[in-house]
PDB file of C-alpha atoms in Angstrom:
ATOM      1  CA  MET P   2      25.724 -33.839   8.413  1.00 58.00           C
ATOM      2  CA  ASP P   3      28.455 -32.974   5.926  1.00 75.00           C
ATOM      3  CA  LEU P   4      27.152 -31.173   2.835  1.00 79.00           C
ATOM      4  CA  ASN P   5      29.692 -32.542   0.387  1.00 81.00           C
ATOM      5  CA  THR P   6      28.211 -30.784  -2.658  1.00 81.00           C
ATOM      6  CA  VAL P   7      28.855 -27.318  -1.203  1.00 79.00           C
ATOM      7  CA  THR P   8      31.970 -25.715  -2.693  1.00 80.00           C
ATOM      8  CA  ASP P   9      31.731 -22.190  -1.258  1.00 82.00           C
ATOM      9  CA  VAL P  10      30.492 -20.383   1.854  1.00 86.00           C
ATOM     10  CA  VAL P  11      29.939 -16.623   1.648  1.00 86.00           C
ATOM     11  CA  ARG P  12      30.824 -15.390   5.131  1.00 86.00           C
ATOM     12  CA  ARG P  13      30.470 -11.653   4.454  1.00 87.00           C
ATOM     13  CA  PRO P  14      27.593 -11.100   2.007  1.00 86.00           C
ATOM     14  CA  SER P  15      26.515  -7.657   0.847  1.00 84.00           C
ATOM     15  CA  ASP P  16      23.830  -5.792   2.770  1.00 87.00           C
ATOM     16  CA  ARG P  17      21.315  -6.858   0.096  1.00 89.00           C
ATOM     17  CA  PRO P  18      22.569 -10.394  -0.552  1.00 89.00           C
ATOM     18  CA  GLY P  19      19.706 -11.343  -2.834  1.00 87.00           C
ATOM     19  CA  ALA P  20      21.333  -9.469  -5.714  1.00 86.00           C
ATOM     20  CA  ASP P  21      24.068 -12.111  -5.801  1.00 87.00           C
ATOM     21  CA  TRP P  22      21.697 -15.079  -5.668  1.00 89.00           C
ATOM     22  CA  ARG P  23      22.290 -17.927  -8.091  1.00 89.00           C
ATOM     23  CA  PRO P  24      20.875 -21.441  -8.499  1.00 91.00           C
ATOM     24  CA  GLY P  25      22.389 -23.831  -5.961  1.00 86.00           C
ATOM     25  CA  ASP P  26      22.515 -21.185  -3.212  1.00 85.00           C
ATOM     26  CA  ALA P  27      20.946 -21.489   0.237  1.00 87.00           C
ATOM     27  CA  TRP P  28      20.575 -18.859   2.924  1.00 88.00           C
ATOM     28  CA  LEU P  29      22.337 -19.940   6.108  1.00 87.00           C
ATOM     29  CA  ALA P  30      21.201 -18.730   9.532  1.00 89.00           C
ATOM     30  CA  GLY P  31      21.001 -21.320  12.304  1.00 85.00           C
ATOM     31  CA  GLY P  32      21.369 -24.241   9.895  1.00 83.00           C
ATOM     32  CA  THR P  33      19.653 -26.682  12.277  1.00 80.00           C
ATOM     33  CA  TRP P  34      17.579 -28.162   9.446  1.00 78.00           C
ATOM     34  CA  LEU P  35      20.006 -27.409   6.622  1.00 79.00           C
ATOM     35  CA  PHE P  36      22.695 -29.628   8.159  1.00 80.00           C
ATOM     36  CA  SER P  37      20.295 -32.343   9.309  1.00 78.00           C
ATOM     37  CA  VAL P  38      19.520 -33.910   5.928  1.00 81.00           C
ATOM     38  CA  GLU P  39      21.219 -34.354   2.566  1.00 83.00           C
ATOM     39  CA  GLN P  40      21.079 -31.286   0.301  1.00 83.00           C
ATOM     40  CA  PRO P  41      22.270 -32.634  -3.069  1.00 84.00           C
ATOM     41  CA  ASP P  42      21.275 -29.522  -5.052  1.00 85.00           C
ATOM     42  CA  LEU P  43      23.282 -27.059  -2.964  1.00 85.00           C
ATOM     43  CA  ARG P  44      26.571 -25.554  -4.160  1.00 85.00           C
ATOM     44  CA  ARG P  45      26.939 -22.438  -2.018  1.00 86.00           C
ATOM     45  CA  LEU P  46      25.857 -21.204   1.425  1.00 88.00           C
ATOM     46  CA  VAL P  47      25.306 -17.503   2.141  1.00 88.00           C
ATOM     47  CA  ASP P  48      25.678 -16.681   5.832  1.00 89.00           C
ATOM     48  CA  LEU P  49      22.979 -14.183   6.853  1.00 91.00           C
ATOM     49  CA  THR P  50      24.130 -13.952  10.477  1.00 90.00           C
ATOM     50  CA  ALA P  51      27.066 -11.798   9.369  1.00 89.00           C
ATOM     51  CA  LEU P  52      24.635  -9.027   8.412  1.00 92.00           C
ATOM     52  CA  GLY P  53      23.997  -8.175  12.058  1.00 92.00           C
ATOM     53  CA  TRP P  54      20.231  -7.793  11.882  1.00 94.00           C
ATOM     54  CA  GLU P  55      18.859  -6.621  15.225  1.00 96.00           C
ATOM     55  CA  SER P  56      17.020  -9.493  16.896  1.00 96.00           C
ATOM     56  CA  LEU P  57      14.233  -7.832  18.889  1.00 97.00           C
ATOM     57  CA  VAL P  58      13.045  -4.252  18.479  1.00 97.00           C
ATOM     58  CA  PRO P  59      10.118  -3.257  20.726  1.00 96.00           C
ATOM     59  CA  GLY P  60       8.343   0.056  20.096  1.00 95.00           C
ATOM     60  CA  GLU P  61       5.007   1.803  20.221  1.00 95.00           C
ATOM     61  CA  ALA P  62       3.884   0.035  17.054  1.00 96.00           C
ATOM     62  CA  GLY P  63       4.706  -3.409  18.428  1.00 97.00           C
ATOM     63  CA  LEU P  64       7.614  -5.841  18.275  1.00 98.00           C
ATOM     64  CA  GLY P  65       9.982  -6.266  15.358  1.00 98.00           C
ATOM     65  CA  ILE P  66      11.829  -9.592  15.186  1.00 98.00           C
ATOM     66  CA  GLY P  67      14.825 -10.015  12.909  1.00 97.00           C
ATOM     67  CA  ALA P  68      14.644 -13.220  10.907  1.00 96.00           C
ATOM     68  CA  THR P  69      18.021 -14.315  12.307  1.00 96.00           C
ATOM     69  CA  CYS P  70      16.845 -13.923  15.923  1.00 96.00           C
ATOM     70  CA  ALA P  71      17.773 -17.090  17.816  1.00 95.00           C
ATOM     71  CA  ILE P  72      15.028 -18.948  19.644  1.00 94.00           C
ATOM     72  CA  ARG P  73      17.041 -18.570  22.844  1.00 94.00           C
ATOM     73  CA  GLU P  74      16.843 -14.775  22.503  1.00 95.00           C
ATOM     74  CA  LEU P  75      13.092 -14.815  21.943  1.00 96.00           C
ATOM     75  CA  TYR P  76      12.569 -17.143  24.902  1.00 94.00           C
ATOM     76  CA  GLY P  77      14.530 -14.971  27.296  1.00 92.00           C
ATOM     77  CA  HIS P  78      13.307 -11.551  26.174  1.00 93.00           C
ATOM     78  CA  GLU P  79      11.360  -9.554  28.767  1.00 92.00           C
ATOM     79  CA  LEU P  80       8.283  -7.959  27.214  1.00 93.00           C
ATOM     80  CA  PRO P  81       6.323  -4.987  28.565  1.00 94.00           C
ATOM     81  CA  GLU P  82       3.713  -6.025  31.126  1.00 92.00           C
ATOM     82  CA  GLU P  83       0.862  -4.577  29.063  1.00 96.00           C
ATOM     83  CA  TRP P  84       1.688  -6.999  26.248  1.00 97.00           C
ATOM     84  CA  SER P  85      -0.282  -9.789  27.877  1.00 97.00           C
ATOM     85  CA  ALA P  86      -0.143 -12.018  24.781  1.00 97.00           C
ATOM     86  CA  GLY P  87       3.606 -12.171  25.335  1.00 96.00           C
ATOM     87  CA  SER P  88       2.752 -15.121  27.574  1.00 96.00           C
ATOM     88  CA  LEU P  89       2.615 -17.141  24.327  1.00 97.00           C
ATOM     89  CA  PHE P  90       6.296 -16.681  23.525  1.00 97.00           C
ATOM     90  CA  ARG P  91       7.782 -19.200  25.940  1.00 95.00           C
ATOM     91  CA  PRO P  92       5.325 -22.066  25.283  1.00 95.00           C
ATOM     92  CA  SER P  93       5.802 -21.507  21.556  1.00 96.00           C
ATOM     93  CA  CYS P  94       9.574 -21.854  21.954  1.00 94.00           C
ATOM     94  CA  GLU P  95       9.068 -24.923  24.123  1.00 92.00           C
ATOM     95  CA  ALA P  96       7.010 -26.514  21.323  1.00 92.00           C
ATOM     96  CA  PHE P  97      10.136 -27.057  19.189  1.00 87.00           C
ATOM     97  CA  LEU P  98      11.038 -30.655  18.420  1.00 74.00           C
ATOM     98  CA  SER P  99      14.514 -30.068  19.831  1.00 68.00           C
ATOM     99  CA  SER P 100      16.393 -29.633  23.068  1.00 68.00           C
ATOM    100  CA  PHE P 101      17.017 -26.219  24.585  1.00 70.00           C
ATOM    101  CA  LYS P 102      20.619 -26.511  23.386  1.00 72.00           C
ATOM    102  CA  VAL P 103      19.464 -26.156  19.771  1.00 78.00           C
ATOM    103  CA  TRP P 104      17.747 -22.861  20.632  1.00 78.00           C
ATOM    104  CA  SER P 105      21.091 -21.053  20.554  1.00 81.00           C
ATOM    105  CA  ALA P 106      21.401 -21.777  16.834  1.00 85.00           C
ATOM    106  CA  ALA P 107      17.836 -22.207  15.537  1.00 91.00           C
ATOM    107  CA  THR P 108      16.240 -18.981  14.326  1.00 95.00           C
ATOM    108  CA  VAL P 109      12.740 -17.570  14.182  1.00 96.00           C
ATOM    109  CA  GLY P 110      12.982 -16.949  10.443  1.00 96.00           C
ATOM    110  CA  GLY P 111      14.398 -20.388   9.737  1.00 95.00           C
ATOM    111  CA  ASN P 112      11.482 -22.107  11.427  1.00 95.00           C
ATOM    112  CA  ILE P 113       9.004 -19.974   9.481  1.00 97.00           C
ATOM    113  CA  CYS P 114      10.707 -20.530   6.117  1.00 95.00           C
ATOM    114  CA  LEU P 115      10.937 -24.287   6.676  1.00 94.00           C
ATOM    115  CA  SER P 116       7.129 -24.091   6.648  1.00 96.00           C
ATOM    116  CA  LEU P 117       6.330 -27.352   8.372  1.00 95.00           C
ATOM    117  CA  PRO P 118       2.777 -27.721   9.743  1.00 96.00           C
ATOM    118  CA  ALA P 119       4.151 -27.993  13.293  1.00 94.00           C
ATOM    119  CA  GLY P 120       6.432 -24.938  13.047  1.00 95.00           C
ATOM    120  CA  PRO P 121       5.765 -23.135  16.353  1.00 96.00           C
ATOM    121  CA  MET P 122       7.052 -19.757  15.158  1.00 97.00           C
ATOM    122  CA  ILE P 123       4.419 -19.955  12.429  1.00 98.00           C
ATOM    123  CA  THR P 124       1.767 -20.631  15.058  1.00 98.00           C
ATOM    124  CA  LEU P 125       2.914 -17.737  17.221  1.00 98.00           C
ATOM    125  CA  THR P 126       3.206 -15.129  14.490  1.00 98.00           C
ATOM    126  CA  VAL P 127      -0.034 -16.035  12.714  1.00 98.00           C
ATOM    127  CA  ALA P 128      -1.925 -15.955  16.014  1.00 98.00           C
ATOM    128  CA  LEU P 129      -0.486 -12.508  16.798  1.00 98.00           C
ATOM    129  CA  GLU P 130      -1.429 -11.122  13.369  1.00 98.00           C
ATOM    130  CA  ALA P 131       2.172 -10.548  12.302  1.00 98.00           C
ATOM    131  CA  ARG P 132       3.351  -9.315   8.933  1.00 98.00           C
ATOM    132  CA  TYR P 133       6.525 -10.511   7.215  1.00 98.00           C
ATOM    133  CA  GLU P 134       8.950  -8.279   5.319  1.00 98.00           C
ATOM    134  CA  LEU P 135      10.406 -10.073   2.289  1.00 98.00           C
ATOM    135  CA  TRP P 136      13.429  -8.926   0.258  1.00 96.00           C
ATOM    136  CA  ALA P 137      13.567  -9.865  -3.427  1.00 95.00           C
ATOM    137  CA  PRO P 138      16.793 -10.267  -5.464  1.00 94.00           C
ATOM    138  CA  ASP P 139      15.923  -7.163  -7.544  1.00 93.00           C
ATOM    139  CA  GLY P 140      15.971  -4.991  -4.402  1.00 93.00           C
ATOM    140  CA  SER P 141      12.209  -4.672  -4.044  1.00 96.00           C
ATOM    141  CA  VAL P 142      10.449  -5.275  -0.738  1.00 97.00           C
ATOM    142  CA  ARG P 143       7.016  -6.724  -0.097  1.00 97.00           C
ATOM    143  CA  THR P 144       5.078  -7.209   3.107  1.00 98.00           C
ATOM    144  CA  VAL P 145       2.662 -10.108   3.564  1.00 98.00           C
ATOM    145  CA  ASP P 146       0.293 -11.285   6.250  1.00 98.00           C
ATOM    146  CA  ALA P 147       1.800 -14.186   8.203  1.00 98.00           C
ATOM    147  CA  LEU P 148      -1.373 -16.141   7.480  1.00 98.00           C
ATOM    148  CA  ASP P 149      -0.676 -16.058   3.733  1.00 98.00           C
ATOM    149  CA  PHE P 150       2.996 -17.078   3.841  1.00 98.00           C
ATOM    150  CA  VAL P 151       2.764 -20.848   4.348  1.00 98.00           C
ATOM    151  CA  THR P 152       0.755 -22.551   1.598  1.00 98.00           C
ATOM    152  CA  GLY P 153       1.200 -26.222   2.529  1.00 97.00           C
ATOM    153  CA  ASP P 154       3.498 -28.813   4.078  1.00 96.00           C
ATOM    154  CA  HIS P 155       7.036 -27.472   3.477  1.00 95.00           C
ATOM    155  CA  ARG P 156       5.673 -24.899   0.977  1.00 97.00           C
ATOM    156  CA  ASN P 157       5.481 -21.119   1.089  1.00 98.00           C
ATOM    157  CA  ILE P 158       5.283 -18.054  -1.162  1.00 98.00           C
ATOM    158  CA  LEU P 159       9.026 -17.289  -1.262  1.00 97.00           C
ATOM    159  CA  GLN P 160      10.419 -16.873  -4.764  1.00 95.00           C
ATOM    160  CA  PRO P 161      13.987 -17.990  -5.680  1.00 93.00           C
ATOM    161  CA  GLY P 162      16.478 -15.741  -3.922  1.00 93.00           C
ATOM    162  CA  GLU P 163      13.851 -14.021  -1.783  1.00 96.00           C
ATOM    163  CA  ILE P 164      14.640 -13.524   1.916  1.00 96.00           C
ATOM    164  CA  LEU P 165      12.460 -13.243   4.988  1.00 97.00           C
ATOM    165  CA  ARG P 166      14.018 -10.186   6.605  1.00 97.00           C
ATOM    166  CA  ARG P 167      11.745  -9.255   9.492  1.00 98.00           C
ATOM    167  CA  ILE P 168       8.607 -10.203  11.406  1.00 98.00           C
ATOM    168  CA  ASP P 169       6.454  -7.378  12.776  1.00 98.00           C
ATOM    169  CA  ILE P 170       3.891  -8.123  15.492  1.00 98.00           C
ATOM    170  CA  PRO P 171       1.437  -5.244  16.061  1.00 98.00           C
ATOM    171  CA  ALA P 172       0.957  -3.814  19.536  1.00 98.00           C
ATOM    172  CA  HIS P 173      -2.814  -4.288  19.462  1.00 97.00           C
ATOM    173  CA  ALA P 174      -2.341  -8.066  19.072  1.00 98.00           C
ATOM    174  CA  LEU P 175       0.231  -8.173  21.872  1.00 98.00           C
ATOM    175  CA  ARG P 176      -2.274  -6.478  24.215  1.00 98.00           C
ATOM    176  CA  LYS P 177      -4.904  -9.169  23.697  1.00 97.00           C
ATOM    177  CA  ARG P 178      -5.802 -11.884  26.169  1.00 97.00           C
ATOM    178  CA  ALA P 179      -4.546 -15.225  24.956  1.00 97.00           C
ATOM    179  CA  ALA P 180      -5.013 -18.925  25.578  1.00 97.00           C
ATOM    180  CA  HIS P 181      -3.277 -21.866  23.947  1.00 98.00           C
ATOM    181  CA  ARG P 182      -3.507 -25.626  23.769  1.00 98.00           C
ATOM    182  CA  ARG P 183      -1.042 -28.101  22.307  1.00 97.00           C
ATOM    183  CA  PHE P 184      -0.975 -31.886  22.012  1.00 97.00           C
ATOM    184  CA  SER P 185       1.900 -34.202  21.120  1.00 95.00           C
ATOM    185  CA  LEU P 186       2.295 -37.950  21.433  1.00 92.00           C
ATOM    186  CA  THR P 187       5.303 -37.553  23.729  1.00 85.00           C
ATOM    187  CA  ARG P 188       6.286 -34.776  26.123  1.00 77.00           C
ATOM    188  CA  LEU P 189       8.977 -33.414  23.804  1.00 75.00           C
ATOM    189  CA  GLY P 190       7.438 -34.655  20.565  1.00 81.00           C
ATOM    190  CA  ARG P 191       6.311 -32.871  17.426  1.00 90.00           C
ATOM    191  CA  SER P 192       2.981 -31.069  17.795  1.00 95.00           C
ATOM    192  CA  THR P 193      -0.060 -33.005  16.624  1.00 97.00           C
ATOM    193  CA  VAL P 194      -2.180 -29.862  17.024  1.00 98.00           C
ATOM    194  CA  PHE P 195      -1.314 -26.398  18.300  1.00 98.00           C
ATOM    195  CA  LEU P 196      -4.114 -23.866  18.821  1.00 98.00           C
ATOM    196  CA  ILE P 197      -4.032 -20.260  20.036  1.00 98.00           C
ATOM    197  CA  GLY P 198      -7.027 -18.062  20.781  1.00 98.00           C
ATOM    198  CA  THR P 199      -6.909 -14.307  21.372  1.00 98.00           C
ATOM    199  CA  ARG P 200      -9.546 -11.816  22.498  1.00 97.00           C
ATOM    200  CA  THR P 201      -9.431  -8.013  22.618  1.00 96.00           C
ATOM    201  CA  PRO P 202      -9.762  -6.636  26.165  1.00 94.00           C
ATOM    202  CA  GLY P 203     -13.189  -5.112  26.669  1.00 92.00           C
ATOM    203  CA  ALA P 204     -14.567  -6.710  23.498  1.00 93.00           C
ATOM    204  CA  SER P 205     -16.299  -9.991  22.688  1.00 91.00           C
ATOM    205  CA  ASP P 206     -14.321 -11.029  19.608  1.00 96.00           C
ATOM    206  CA  LEU P 207     -12.357 -14.250  19.177  1.00 97.00           C
ATOM    207  CA  LEU P 208      -9.475 -15.049  16.865  1.00 98.00           C
ATOM    208  CA  LEU P 209      -8.658 -18.762  16.794  1.00 98.00           C
ATOM    209  CA  THR P 210      -5.503 -19.978  15.051  1.00 98.00           C
ATOM    210  CA  VAL P 211      -5.229 -23.672  14.167  1.00 98.00           C
ATOM    211  CA  THR P 212      -1.855 -25.168  13.202  1.00 98.00           C
ATOM    212  CA  ALA P 213       0.081 -28.453  13.228  1.00 97.00           C
ATOM    213  CA  GLY P 214      -3.142 -30.362  12.605  1.00 97.00           C
ATOM    214  CA  THR P 215      -3.548 -28.639   9.240  1.00 98.00           C
ATOM    215  CA  THR P 216      -1.165 -28.432   6.271  1.00 98.00           C
ATOM    216  CA  ARG P 217      -1.185 -24.628   6.504  1.00 98.00           C
ATOM    217  CA  PRO P 218      -2.254 -22.221   9.252  1.00 98.00           C
ATOM    218  CA  VAL P 219      -5.960 -21.518   9.661  1.00 98.00           C
ATOM    219  CA  ARG P 220      -7.354 -18.407  11.321  1.00 98.00           C
ATOM    220  CA  LEU P 221     -11.022 -18.406  12.374  1.00 98.00           C
ATOM    221  CA  ALA P 222     -12.300 -14.910  13.209  1.00 97.00           C
ATOM    222  CA  PHE P 223     -15.478 -14.136  15.142  1.00 97.00           C
ATOM    223  CA  ASP P 224     -16.764 -10.614  15.793  1.00 96.00           C
ATOM    224  CA  ALA P 225     -18.602 -11.942  18.825  1.00 95.00           C
ATOM    225  CA  LEU P 226     -17.606 -14.870  20.990  1.00 95.00           C
ATOM    226  CA  PRO P 227     -19.353 -17.882  19.421  1.00 96.00           C
ATOM    227  CA  ASP P 228     -21.320 -20.523  21.251  1.00 96.00           C
ATOM    228  CA  ALA P 229     -20.008 -24.088  21.267  1.00 97.00           C
ATOM    229  CA  ARG P 230     -22.178 -25.201  18.340  1.00 97.00           C
ATOM    230  CA  THR P 231     -21.108 -22.299  16.106  1.00 97.00           C
ATOM    231  CA  LEU P 232     -17.443 -22.931  16.832  1.00 98.00           C
ATOM    232  CA  TRP P 233     -17.852 -26.649  16.152  1.00 97.00           C
ATOM    233  CA  ARG P 234     -19.491 -25.933  12.803  1.00 98.00           C
ATOM    234  CA  ARG P 235     -16.754 -23.533  11.684  1.00 98.00           C
ATOM    235  CA  ILE P 236     -14.096 -26.155  12.405  1.00 98.00           C
ATOM    236  CA  ASP P 237     -16.116 -28.883  10.722  1.00 97.00           C
ATOM    237  CA  ALA P 238     -16.492 -26.679   7.632  1.00 97.00           C
ATOM    238  CA  LEU P 239     -12.731 -26.725   6.993  1.00 97.00           C
ATOM    239  CA  PRO P 240     -11.907 -28.693   3.811  1.00 97.00           C
ATOM    240  CA  ALA P 241     -11.182 -32.369   4.425  1.00 95.00           C
ATOM    241  CA  GLY P 242      -7.924 -32.124   2.453  1.00 96.00           C
ATOM    242  CA  LEU P 243      -6.620 -29.418   4.784  1.00 98.00           C
ATOM    243  CA  TRP P 244      -6.134 -31.805   7.710  1.00 98.00           C
ATOM    244  CA  PHE P 245      -2.603 -33.164   7.981  1.00 97.00           C
ATOM    245  CA  ALA P 246      -1.622 -36.830   8.174  1.00 97.00           C
ATOM    246  CA  ASP P 247       1.687 -38.186   9.454  1.00 95.00           C
ATOM    247  CA  PRO P 248       2.832 -40.659  12.157  1.00 93.00           C
ATOM    248  CA  ASN P 249       1.823 -38.124  14.825  1.00 93.00           C
ATOM    249  CA  GLY P 250      -1.855 -38.261  13.958  1.00 95.00           C
ATOM    250  CA  THR P 251      -4.523 -38.999  11.382  1.00 97.00           C
ATOM    251  CA  PRO P 252      -6.758 -36.247   9.979  1.00 97.00           C
ATOM    252  CA  ASP P 253      -9.713 -37.534  12.031  1.00 97.00           C
ATOM    253  CA  HIS P 254      -7.631 -37.534  15.211  1.00 97.00           C
ATOM    254  CA  ARG P 255      -6.419 -34.011  14.565  1.00 98.00           C
ATOM    255  CA  ARG P 256      -9.930 -32.765  13.814  1.00 98.00           C
ATOM    256  CA  HIS P 257     -11.181 -34.320  17.052  1.00 98.00           C
ATOM    257  CA  LEU P 258      -8.390 -32.700  19.090  1.00 98.00           C
ATOM    258  CA  THR P 259      -9.036 -29.356  17.418  1.00 98.00           C
ATOM    259  CA  HIS P 260     -12.713 -29.488  18.377  1.00 98.00           C
ATOM    260  CA  HIS P 261     -11.805 -30.403  21.946  1.00 98.00           C
ATOM    261  CA  PHE P 262      -9.120 -27.773  22.507  1.00 98.00           C
ATOM    262  CA  ALA P 263     -10.950 -25.028  20.640  1.00 98.00           C
ATOM    263  CA  GLU P 264     -13.854 -25.392  23.052  1.00 98.00           C
ATOM    264  CA  GLU P 265     -11.480 -25.241  26.023  1.00 98.00           C
ATOM    265  CA  ILE P 266      -9.971 -22.038  24.632  1.00 98.00           C
ATOM    266  CA  ARG P 267     -13.425 -20.555  24.003  1.00 97.00           C
ATOM    267  CA  ARG P 268     -14.463 -21.223  27.586  1.00 97.00           C
ATOM    268  CA  GLU P 269     -11.225 -19.879  29.025  1.00 96.00           C
ATOM    269  CA  LEU P 270     -11.453 -16.608  27.118  1.00 96.00           C
ATOM    270  CA  MET P 271     -15.162 -16.303  27.808  1.00 92.00           C
ATOM    271  CA  ALA P 272     -14.679 -16.763  31.570  1.00 86.00           C
ATOM    272  CA  GLY P 273     -11.544 -14.664  31.829  1.00 63.00           C
ATOM    273  CA  GLY P 274      -9.545 -17.480  33.402  1.00 48.00           C
ATOM    274  CA  PRO P 275      -8.568 -21.110  32.980  1.00 45.00           C
ATOM    275  CA  ALA P 276     -11.373 -23.434  31.913  1.00 40.00           C
TER     276      ALA P 276
END
C-alpha cells in the first residue's frame, strides 16, 4: 500500500537513530505490516536495515538475534545439536500468517513489536526465556524479560522513539526438552492458540507458555511436573478478561483448546516422547 503521508525516508540513519526521533516517525525494517494498512499519522520512515545489525550470534551464553533478522534467516539457521529446544524455531516460523515469500522481508523484531496475540516470535522468545535489549532516544539501554514486553493486543512497553535492538536467548533454555502445540482454523491461518512447554534435562520442572489464545503471553512455571488436575486448575485460574476473542475463536474455545493441548504437552514431556 502507498503511504501517501510520508514525505521523507532516512536511508542512512546514525548508529543510534533514536536521538533523531520525532513525532510522525516509524522504524522501518521488513515493513510487511507497515505497508499493509493505512498509516495516516506517519511523516517519515527510518530504515534500520542500513545499520547492518548482525542477525544471529551464537555463543557460550546462548543465541543473540538482531531485531532486523529476517524470518528466512532464522528458519534456515543451523543450531548446535545440544540446543535441543532449537527444534521450536522452524514451527514458530511456519506459524506466520504469510507465505514463505514474505519471510525474506519480515523480521523477528518487527513481529515482536507488532505485539499481536498470535505473533509467533513472541511465543518462541517468551518460551525460551529471552531478554530484549531496548535502546531509548536519550542513548540509555534497558533489558527486559520477553514475558513483560507485550502488555495486550497490539500493545507493549516501548516508549516513543525506543527501539528493540536485540533478543538474547540463554543457553540453558536452548538445552531444554521442548514440546509445542498449535491450532488454527485453516492450515495456513492465524493461530487460535499456540503453546510451548519446556523441561530441564534431568529435572522435573515444567515451563508452559500460552499465547495466541490470550491477549498477552502467559508463562506457567512448575518446580515439579504437575498432575493433570493441578495443570487444569492453573489454567482455569487465569483471569477471564485475559482470553482473546476474534473471528478465529471465542474465549471459551481458546480456554478449552489450551486445556487440551497443555495436557498433551505435559504427557509428552513426562514420558520423554510424543504423547
